[in-house]
Short mmCIF file of C-alpha atoms in Angstrom, two decimals:
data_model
loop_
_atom_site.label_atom_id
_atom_site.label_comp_id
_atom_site.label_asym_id
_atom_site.label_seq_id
_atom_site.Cartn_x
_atom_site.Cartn_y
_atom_site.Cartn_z
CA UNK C 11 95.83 102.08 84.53
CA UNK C 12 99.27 102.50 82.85
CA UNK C 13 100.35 99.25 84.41
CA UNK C 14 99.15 96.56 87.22
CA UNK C 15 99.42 98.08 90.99
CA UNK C 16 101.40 95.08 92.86
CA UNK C 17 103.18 95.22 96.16
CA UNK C 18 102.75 96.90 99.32
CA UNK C 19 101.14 100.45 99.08
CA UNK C 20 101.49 102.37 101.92
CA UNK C 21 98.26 103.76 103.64
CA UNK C 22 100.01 106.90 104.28
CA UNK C 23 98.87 109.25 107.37
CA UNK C 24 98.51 113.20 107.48
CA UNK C 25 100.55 114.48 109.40
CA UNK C 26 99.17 118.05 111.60
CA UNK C 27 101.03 120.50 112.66
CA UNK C 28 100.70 122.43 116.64
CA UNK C 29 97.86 124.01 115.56
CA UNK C 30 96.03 121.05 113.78
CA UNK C 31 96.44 122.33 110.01
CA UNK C 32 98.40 120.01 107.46
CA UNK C 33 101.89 119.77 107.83
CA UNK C 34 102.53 119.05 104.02
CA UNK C 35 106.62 119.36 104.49
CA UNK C 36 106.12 116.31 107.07
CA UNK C 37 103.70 114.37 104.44
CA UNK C 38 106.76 114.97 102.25
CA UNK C 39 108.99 113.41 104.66
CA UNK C 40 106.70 110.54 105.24
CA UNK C 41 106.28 109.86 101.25
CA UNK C 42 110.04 109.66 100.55
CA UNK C 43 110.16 107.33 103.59
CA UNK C 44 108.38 104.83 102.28
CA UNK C 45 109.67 104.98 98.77
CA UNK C 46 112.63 104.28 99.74
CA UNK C 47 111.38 101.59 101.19
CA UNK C 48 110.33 100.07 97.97
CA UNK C 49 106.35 101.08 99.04
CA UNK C 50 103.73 102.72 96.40
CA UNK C 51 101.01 105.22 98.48
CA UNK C 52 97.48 104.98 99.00
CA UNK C 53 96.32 108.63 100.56
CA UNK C 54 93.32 109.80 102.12
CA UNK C 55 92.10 106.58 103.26
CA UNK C 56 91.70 105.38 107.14
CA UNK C 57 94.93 105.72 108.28
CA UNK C 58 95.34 109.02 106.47
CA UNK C 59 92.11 110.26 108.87
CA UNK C 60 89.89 111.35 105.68
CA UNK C 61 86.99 111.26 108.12
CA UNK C 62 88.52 114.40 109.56
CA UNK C 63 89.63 116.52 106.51
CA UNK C 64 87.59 118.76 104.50
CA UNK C 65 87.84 118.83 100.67
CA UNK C 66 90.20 121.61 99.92
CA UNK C 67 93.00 119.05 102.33
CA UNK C 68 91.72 116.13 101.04
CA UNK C 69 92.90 117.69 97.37
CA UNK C 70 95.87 119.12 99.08
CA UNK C 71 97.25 115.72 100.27
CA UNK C 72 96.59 114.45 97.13
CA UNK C 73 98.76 116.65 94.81
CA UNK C 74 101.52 116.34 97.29
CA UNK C 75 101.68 113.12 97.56
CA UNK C 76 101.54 113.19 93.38
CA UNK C 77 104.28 115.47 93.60
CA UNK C 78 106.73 113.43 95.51
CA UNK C 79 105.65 110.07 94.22
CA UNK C 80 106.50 111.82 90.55
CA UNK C 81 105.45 108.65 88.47
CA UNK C 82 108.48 106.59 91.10
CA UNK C 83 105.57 104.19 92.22
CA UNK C 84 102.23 103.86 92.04
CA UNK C 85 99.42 105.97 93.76
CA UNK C 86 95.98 105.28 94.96
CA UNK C 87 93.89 108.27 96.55
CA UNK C 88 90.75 107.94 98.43
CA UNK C 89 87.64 109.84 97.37
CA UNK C 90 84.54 108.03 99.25
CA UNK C 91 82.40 109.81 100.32
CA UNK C 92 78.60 109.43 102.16
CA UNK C 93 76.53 110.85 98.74
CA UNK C 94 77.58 109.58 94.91
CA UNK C 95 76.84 113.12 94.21
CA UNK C 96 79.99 114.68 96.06
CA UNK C 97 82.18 111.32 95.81
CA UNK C 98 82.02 112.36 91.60
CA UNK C 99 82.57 115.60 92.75
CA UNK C 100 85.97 115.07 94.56
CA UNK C 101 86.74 112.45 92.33
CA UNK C 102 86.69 114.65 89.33
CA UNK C 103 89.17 117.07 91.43
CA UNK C 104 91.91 113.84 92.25
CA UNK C 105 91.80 112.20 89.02
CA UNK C 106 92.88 115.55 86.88
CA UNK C 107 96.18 115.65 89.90
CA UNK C 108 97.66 112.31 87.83
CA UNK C 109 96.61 109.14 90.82
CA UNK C 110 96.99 106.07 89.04
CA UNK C 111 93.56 104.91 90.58
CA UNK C 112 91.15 106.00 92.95
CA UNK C 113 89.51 103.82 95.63
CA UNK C 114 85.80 104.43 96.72
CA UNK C 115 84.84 103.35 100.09
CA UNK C 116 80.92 102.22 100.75
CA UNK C 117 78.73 105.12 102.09
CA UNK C 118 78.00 105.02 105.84
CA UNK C 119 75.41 105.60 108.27
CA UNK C 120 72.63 104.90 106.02
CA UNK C 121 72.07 100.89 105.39
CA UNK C 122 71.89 100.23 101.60
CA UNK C 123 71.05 97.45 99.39
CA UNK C 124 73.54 95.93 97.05
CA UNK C 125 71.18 96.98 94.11
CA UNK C 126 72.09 100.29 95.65
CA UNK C 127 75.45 99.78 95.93
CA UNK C 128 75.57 98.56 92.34
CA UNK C 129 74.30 101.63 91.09
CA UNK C 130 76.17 104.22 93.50
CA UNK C 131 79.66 102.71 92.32
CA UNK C 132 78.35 102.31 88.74
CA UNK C 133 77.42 105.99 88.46
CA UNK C 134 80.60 107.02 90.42
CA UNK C 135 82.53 104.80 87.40
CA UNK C 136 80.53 106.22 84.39
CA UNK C 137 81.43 109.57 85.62
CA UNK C 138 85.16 109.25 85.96
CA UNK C 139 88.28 108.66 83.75
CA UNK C 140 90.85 107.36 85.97
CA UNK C 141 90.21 103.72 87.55
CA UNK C 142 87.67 103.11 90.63
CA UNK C 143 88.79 100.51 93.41
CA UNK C 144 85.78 99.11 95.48
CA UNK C 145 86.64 99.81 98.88
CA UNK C 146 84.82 97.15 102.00
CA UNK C 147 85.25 98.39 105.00
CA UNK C 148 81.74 97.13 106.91
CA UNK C 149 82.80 97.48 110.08
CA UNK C 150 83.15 101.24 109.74
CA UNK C 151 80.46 102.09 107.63
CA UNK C 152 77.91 99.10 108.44
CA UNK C 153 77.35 98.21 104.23
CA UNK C 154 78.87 95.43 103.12
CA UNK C 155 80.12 94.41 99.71
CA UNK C 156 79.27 91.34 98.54
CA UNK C 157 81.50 88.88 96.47
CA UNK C 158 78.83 88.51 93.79
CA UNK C 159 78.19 92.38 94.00
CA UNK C 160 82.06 92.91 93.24
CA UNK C 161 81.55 90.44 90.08
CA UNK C 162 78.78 92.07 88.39
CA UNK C 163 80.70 95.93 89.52
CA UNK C 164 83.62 93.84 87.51
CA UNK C 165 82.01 93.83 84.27
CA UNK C 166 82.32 97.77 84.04
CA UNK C 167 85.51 98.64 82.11
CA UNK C 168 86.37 101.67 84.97
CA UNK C 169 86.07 99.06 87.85
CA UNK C 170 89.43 97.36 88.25
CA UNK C 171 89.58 95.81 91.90
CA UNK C 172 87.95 95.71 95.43
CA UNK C 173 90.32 96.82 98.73
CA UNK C 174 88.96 94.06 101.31
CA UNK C 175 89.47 95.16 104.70
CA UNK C 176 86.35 93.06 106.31
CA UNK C 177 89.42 91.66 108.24
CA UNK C 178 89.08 88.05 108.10
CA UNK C 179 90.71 85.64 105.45
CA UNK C 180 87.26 84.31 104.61
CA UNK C 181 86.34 87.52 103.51
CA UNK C 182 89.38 87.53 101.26
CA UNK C 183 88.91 84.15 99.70
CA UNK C 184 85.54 84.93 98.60
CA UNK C 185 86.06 88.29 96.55
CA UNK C 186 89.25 86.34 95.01
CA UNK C 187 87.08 83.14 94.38
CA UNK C 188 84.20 85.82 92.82
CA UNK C 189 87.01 87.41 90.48
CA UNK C 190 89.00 84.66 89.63
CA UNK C 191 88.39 84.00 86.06
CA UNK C 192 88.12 87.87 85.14
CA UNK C 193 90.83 89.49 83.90
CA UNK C 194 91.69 92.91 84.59
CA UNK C 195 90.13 93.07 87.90
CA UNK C 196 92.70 93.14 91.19
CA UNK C 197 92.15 92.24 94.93
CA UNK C 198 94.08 94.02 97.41
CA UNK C 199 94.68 93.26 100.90
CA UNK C 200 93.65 95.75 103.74
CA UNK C 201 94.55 93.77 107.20
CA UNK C 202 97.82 93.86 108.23
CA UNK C 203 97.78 90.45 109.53
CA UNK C 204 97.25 88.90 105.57
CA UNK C 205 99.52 90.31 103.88
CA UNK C 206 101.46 87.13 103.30
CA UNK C 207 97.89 85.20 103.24
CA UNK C 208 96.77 87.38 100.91
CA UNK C 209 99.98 87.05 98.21
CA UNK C 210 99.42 83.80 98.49
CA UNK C 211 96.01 83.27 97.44
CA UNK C 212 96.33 85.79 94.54
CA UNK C 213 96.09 89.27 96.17
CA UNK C 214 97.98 91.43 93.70
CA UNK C 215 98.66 93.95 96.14
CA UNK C 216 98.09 95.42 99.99
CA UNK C 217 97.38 98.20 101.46
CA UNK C 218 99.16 98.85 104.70
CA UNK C 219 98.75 100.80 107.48
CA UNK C 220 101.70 99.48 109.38
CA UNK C 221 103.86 100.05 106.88
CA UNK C 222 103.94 103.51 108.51
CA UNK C 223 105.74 102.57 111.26
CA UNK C 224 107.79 99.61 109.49
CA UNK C 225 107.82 100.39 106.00
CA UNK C 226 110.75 98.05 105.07
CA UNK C 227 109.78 94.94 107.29
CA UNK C 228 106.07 95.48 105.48
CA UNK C 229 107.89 95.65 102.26
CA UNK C 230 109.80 92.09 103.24
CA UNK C 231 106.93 90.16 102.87
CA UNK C 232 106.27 91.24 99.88
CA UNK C 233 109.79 91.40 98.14
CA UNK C 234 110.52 88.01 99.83
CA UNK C 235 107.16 86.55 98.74
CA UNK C 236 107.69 87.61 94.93
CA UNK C 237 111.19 86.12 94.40
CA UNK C 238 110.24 82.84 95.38
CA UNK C 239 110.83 82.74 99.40
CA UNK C 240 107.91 81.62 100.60
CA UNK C 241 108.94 81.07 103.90
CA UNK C 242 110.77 84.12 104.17
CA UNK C 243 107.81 86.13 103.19
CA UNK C 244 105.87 84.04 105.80
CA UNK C 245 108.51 84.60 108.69
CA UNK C 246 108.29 88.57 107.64
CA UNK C 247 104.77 88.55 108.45
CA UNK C 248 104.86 86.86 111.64
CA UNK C 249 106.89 89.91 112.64
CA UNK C 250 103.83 92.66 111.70
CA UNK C 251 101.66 90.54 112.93
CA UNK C 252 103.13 90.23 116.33
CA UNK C 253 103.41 94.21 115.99
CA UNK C 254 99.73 95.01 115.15
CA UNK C 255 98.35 92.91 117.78
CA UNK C 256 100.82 94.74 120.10
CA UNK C 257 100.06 98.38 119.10
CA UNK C 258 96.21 97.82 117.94
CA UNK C 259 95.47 96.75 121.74
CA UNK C 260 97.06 99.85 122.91
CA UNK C 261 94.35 102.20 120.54
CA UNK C 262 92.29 102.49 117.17
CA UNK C 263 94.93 102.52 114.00
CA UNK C 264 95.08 106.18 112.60
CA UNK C 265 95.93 107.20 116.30
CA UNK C 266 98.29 104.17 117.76
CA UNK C 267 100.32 104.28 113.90
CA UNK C 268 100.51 108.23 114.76
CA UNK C 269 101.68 108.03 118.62
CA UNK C 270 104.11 105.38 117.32
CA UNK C 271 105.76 107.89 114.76
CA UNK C 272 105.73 110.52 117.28
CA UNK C 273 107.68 108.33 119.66
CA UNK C 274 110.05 107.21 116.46
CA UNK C 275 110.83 110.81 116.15
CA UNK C 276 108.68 111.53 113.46
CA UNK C 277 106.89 115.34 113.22
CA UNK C 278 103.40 113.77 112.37
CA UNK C 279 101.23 115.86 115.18
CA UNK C 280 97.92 114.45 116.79
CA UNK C 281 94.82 113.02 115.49
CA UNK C 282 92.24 115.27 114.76
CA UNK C 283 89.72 112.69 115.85
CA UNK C 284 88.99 113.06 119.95
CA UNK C 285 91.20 110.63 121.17
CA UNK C 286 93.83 110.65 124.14
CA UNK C 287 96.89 108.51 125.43
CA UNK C 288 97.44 107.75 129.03
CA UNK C 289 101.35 108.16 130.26
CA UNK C 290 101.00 103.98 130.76
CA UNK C 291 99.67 103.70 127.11
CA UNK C 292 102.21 106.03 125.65
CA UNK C 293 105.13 103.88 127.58
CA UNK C 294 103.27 101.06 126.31
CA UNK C 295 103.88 102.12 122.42
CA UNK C 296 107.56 103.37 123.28
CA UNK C 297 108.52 99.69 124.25
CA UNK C 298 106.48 98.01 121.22
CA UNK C 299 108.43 100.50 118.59
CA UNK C 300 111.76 100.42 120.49
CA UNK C 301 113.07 97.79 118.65
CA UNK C 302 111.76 98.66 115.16
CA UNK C 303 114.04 100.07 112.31
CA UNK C 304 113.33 103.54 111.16
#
């Protein structure tokens, strides 16, 4: 990487439009948004429903996204996929659009071994030129990455950081205790609810998916947190966290962060993903964003 990814990286969604296709001018919309916000993007990852988009949009949200950024911050793009054969595959598509990194989720459905795991991101690394980010999601894909797995995956020049979202600060602490003492390789923080945590305790950056319904309050904590204002970084995330407790008991994140747009006024469309909102959650979400700024 040119230089160090640090701050608060938006996990950016896709928007649809009526008929379910991308809506690219709307992912234009939503980019600018949070750049002016002060956030970098990370697209194609949970929030940006990869699970539901074929290659040719996974490539399309990509080079838009590249587009708009245009080198103004930095940009992460997801390419995980369930084989190590067709995560090289779309990897070797993304990295020639100009991401500054790519971030590789675990494969899912099929239990694997960290031996396996080890090789699978090793191969994925040897194959590419642009950066690889670990990505630990095990409650979505049952693998887990292990802190000592991340360590030894360190030692390969094209590895450069893990994305925790496990959830839990514990989680957290142990990939930065695991890393600590090697340079050149970055934690960032998935859950919304350590941010602050995670700046703390040497995170060098997050990844947010409430940032896309409060992309300057998200970018508080971190702005606060790097001038000096502890406090004021910690206050800031009491705020999100109070917010994603509010809209994550309403539904599943991809969907609740869209229906929250919607109601913002934002032309995002639906979840591909078969999910509904009852008129009681939907009045639900109105009064949790009512008092957010835009």
């Amino acid at each position: 990487m040119s230089q160090k990814i640090e701050g608060v990286l938006t996990a950016i969604v896709t928007p649809f439009d009526n008929e379910g296709a991308l809506n690219l001018d709307a992912l234009r919309r939503q980019v600018d948004r949070q750049l002016s916000a002060g956030n970098g993007i990370f697209c194609g990852g949970t929030n940006g429903e990869f699970f539901v988009l074929n290659e040719a949009e996974k490539i399309a949200v990509t080079r838009t996204c590249v587009d708009e950024v245009a080198g103004r911050a930095s940009i992460i793009a997801h390419i995980g996929e369930v084989s190590t054969r067709e995560t090289i595959r779309l990897g070797k598509q993304i990295e020639a659009l100009g991401v500054d990194a790519v971030s590789v989720i675990t494969p899912w459905f099929v239990p694997l071994k960290q031996q396996e795991l080890i090789a699978h991101y090793t191969a994925i690394a040897d194959a590419l030129t642009v950066p690889v980010f670990l990505y630990n999601i095990p409650v979505r894909t049952g693998n887990t990455i292990e802190p000592e797995t991340a360590r030894i995956l360190a030692a390969h020049p094209n590895i450069v950081g893990i994305k925790d979202s496990a959830g839990s600060d514990e989680s957290l602490r142990r990939f930065l205790d695991a890393v600590k003492d090697i340079d050149g390789f970055d934690v960032l923080n998935g859950p919304d609810s350590l941010i602050h945590q995670g700046f703390v305790e040497g995170c060098s950056a997050c990844i947010s998916g409430l940032a896309n319904v409060a992309p300057t309050a998200v970018n508080t904590i971190w702005s606060r947190f790097i001038t000096g204002d502890i406090a004021g970084s910690r206050q800031a995330q009491a705020s999100i966290t109070g917010l994603r407790t509010d809209l994550y008991n309403v539904a599943f994140s991809p969907a609740a962060v869209k229906k929250a747009l919607q109601i913002m006024g934002y032309d995002v469309g639906e979840s591909r993903y078969a999910v509904t909102f009852t008129p009681q959650q939907e009045s639900a979400i109105r009064r949790i964003v009512a008092h957010i700024a835009h």
